[in-house]
Amino acid sequence: MINKPLIKRISSIVLIILGVVFGGTWGSTGVCVGDNIFSVFGLSAWSNGTNGTHYPAIVGMIIILIGIGVLNTTLSKKARLWVWSIAIILLVIMGLAFAHV
């Protein structure tokens, strides 16, 4: 039987990967999966037409944070501090580099 911490860890990894896929640009087209999903619902993916704040990237970062939060429920206190520190630093770098053009 699979224990709860293992299920939480697997679901957290799935959420983190989903966040990266949703907010990241894949392939040579320069369009991310989040852009396509936003357009299906009639929402603009960018704050200023084709530039500005990239909303799918922000949603992707939020999904990643949720995944990290789920992962933290299975870790020790010391490991949680390291995971959150690294996650926040990486998300700030990603946000500064990729979310706003």
Coordinates of C-alpha atoms in Angstrom, one line a residue:
M1 CA 0.0 0.0 0.0
I2 CA 1.3 3.5 -0.9
N3 CA 1.7 5.8 2.1
K4 CA 0.5 9.4 2.2
P5 CA 3.9 11.1 2.1
L6 CA 4.8 9.3 -1.1
I7 CA 1.5 10.3 -2.7
K8 CA 2.1 13.9 -1.6
R9 CA 5.6 13.9 -3.0
I10 CA 4.5 12.5 -6.3
S11 CA 1.6 15.0 -6.6
S12 CA 4.0 17.9 -5.7
I13 CA 6.4 16.9 -8.5
V14 CA 3.5 16.7 -10.9
L15 CA 2.4 20.3 -9.8
I16 CA 5.9 21.6 -10.2
I17 CA 6.2 20.2 -13.7
L18 CA 2.8 21.4 -14.6
G19 CA 3.7 24.9 -13.5
V20 CA 6.9 24.9 -15.6
V21 CA 5.0 23.6 -18.6
F22 CA 2.2 26.1 -18.2
G23 CA 4.4 29.2 -17.8
G24 CA 7.4 28.3 -19.9
T25 CA 7.9 28.7 -23.7
W26 CA 8.4 25.5 -25.6
G27 CA 9.5 24.9 -29.1
S28 CA 10.5 27.2 -31.9
T29 CA 7.1 28.9 -32.1
G30 CA 7.7 31.1 -29.0
V31 CA 4.3 30.4 -27.6
C32 CA 3.7 28.6 -24.3
V33 CA 1.0 26.2 -23.3
G34 CA -0.4 28.9 -20.9
D35 CA -0.8 31.3 -23.9
N36 CA -2.9 28.8 -25.7
I37 CA -5.1 28.0 -22.6
F38 CA -5.6 31.7 -22.0
S39 CA -6.7 32.3 -25.6
V40 CA -9.2 29.4 -25.4
F41 CA -10.9 31.2 -22.5
G42 CA -10.7 34.6 -24.3
L43 CA -8.1 36.1 -22.0
S44 CA -5.0 38.1 -23.0
A45 CA -1.7 36.4 -22.0
W46 CA 0.1 39.7 -21.9
S47 CA -0.7 43.0 -20.1
N48 CA 0.1 45.2 -23.1
G49 CA -1.0 43.2 -26.1
T50 CA 2.1 41.2 -27.1
N51 CA 4.5 42.5 -24.3
G52 CA 4.4 43.5 -20.7
T53 CA 3.6 41.2 -17.8
H54 CA 3.1 37.6 -19.0
Y55 CA 0.2 36.3 -17.0
P56 CA 0.7 32.5 -17.8
A57 CA 4.2 32.8 -16.3
I58 CA 2.8 34.2 -13.1
V59 CA 0.1 31.5 -12.9
G60 CA 2.9 28.9 -13.6
M61 CA 4.9 30.3 -10.7
I62 CA 1.9 30.1 -8.4
I63 CA 1.4 26.4 -9.4
I64 CA 5.1 25.8 -8.7
L65 CA 4.7 27.4 -5.2
I66 CA 1.7 25.2 -4.5
G67 CA 3.7 22.1 -5.5
I68 CA 6.5 23.2 -3.2
G69 CA 4.1 23.8 -0.4
V70 CA 2.7 20.2 -0.8
L71 CA 6.2 18.9 -0.9
N72 CA 7.1 20.7 2.3
T73 CA 4.4 18.9 4.2
T74 CA 6.5 15.7 3.9
L75 CA 9.9 17.2 4.8
S76 CA 11.7 17.8 8.1
K77 CA 11.9 21.4 9.5
K78 CA 15.5 21.9 8.3
A79 CA 14.8 20.6 4.8
R80 CA 11.7 22.9 4.6
L81 CA 13.9 26.0 5.2
W82 CA 16.3 25.0 2.5
V83 CA 13.6 24.2 0.0
W84 CA 11.7 27.4 0.5
S85 CA 14.9 29.5 0.4
I86 CA 15.9 28.0 -2.9
A87 CA 12.4 28.1 -4.3
I88 CA 11.9 31.8 -3.5
I89 CA 15.3 32.8 -4.9
L90 CA 14.6 30.8 -8.1
L91 CA 11.1 32.2 -8.5
V92 CA 12.3 35.8 -8.0
I93 CA 15.1 35.3 -10.6
M94 CA 12.6 33.7 -13.0
G95 CA 10.1 36.5 -12.4
L96 CA 12.6 39.2 -13.0
A97 CA 14.0 37.5 -16.1
F98 CA 10.9 36.1 -17.8
A99 CA 7.6 37.5 -16.5
H100 CA 8.1 41.1 -17.7
V101 CA 9.5 42.1 -21.1

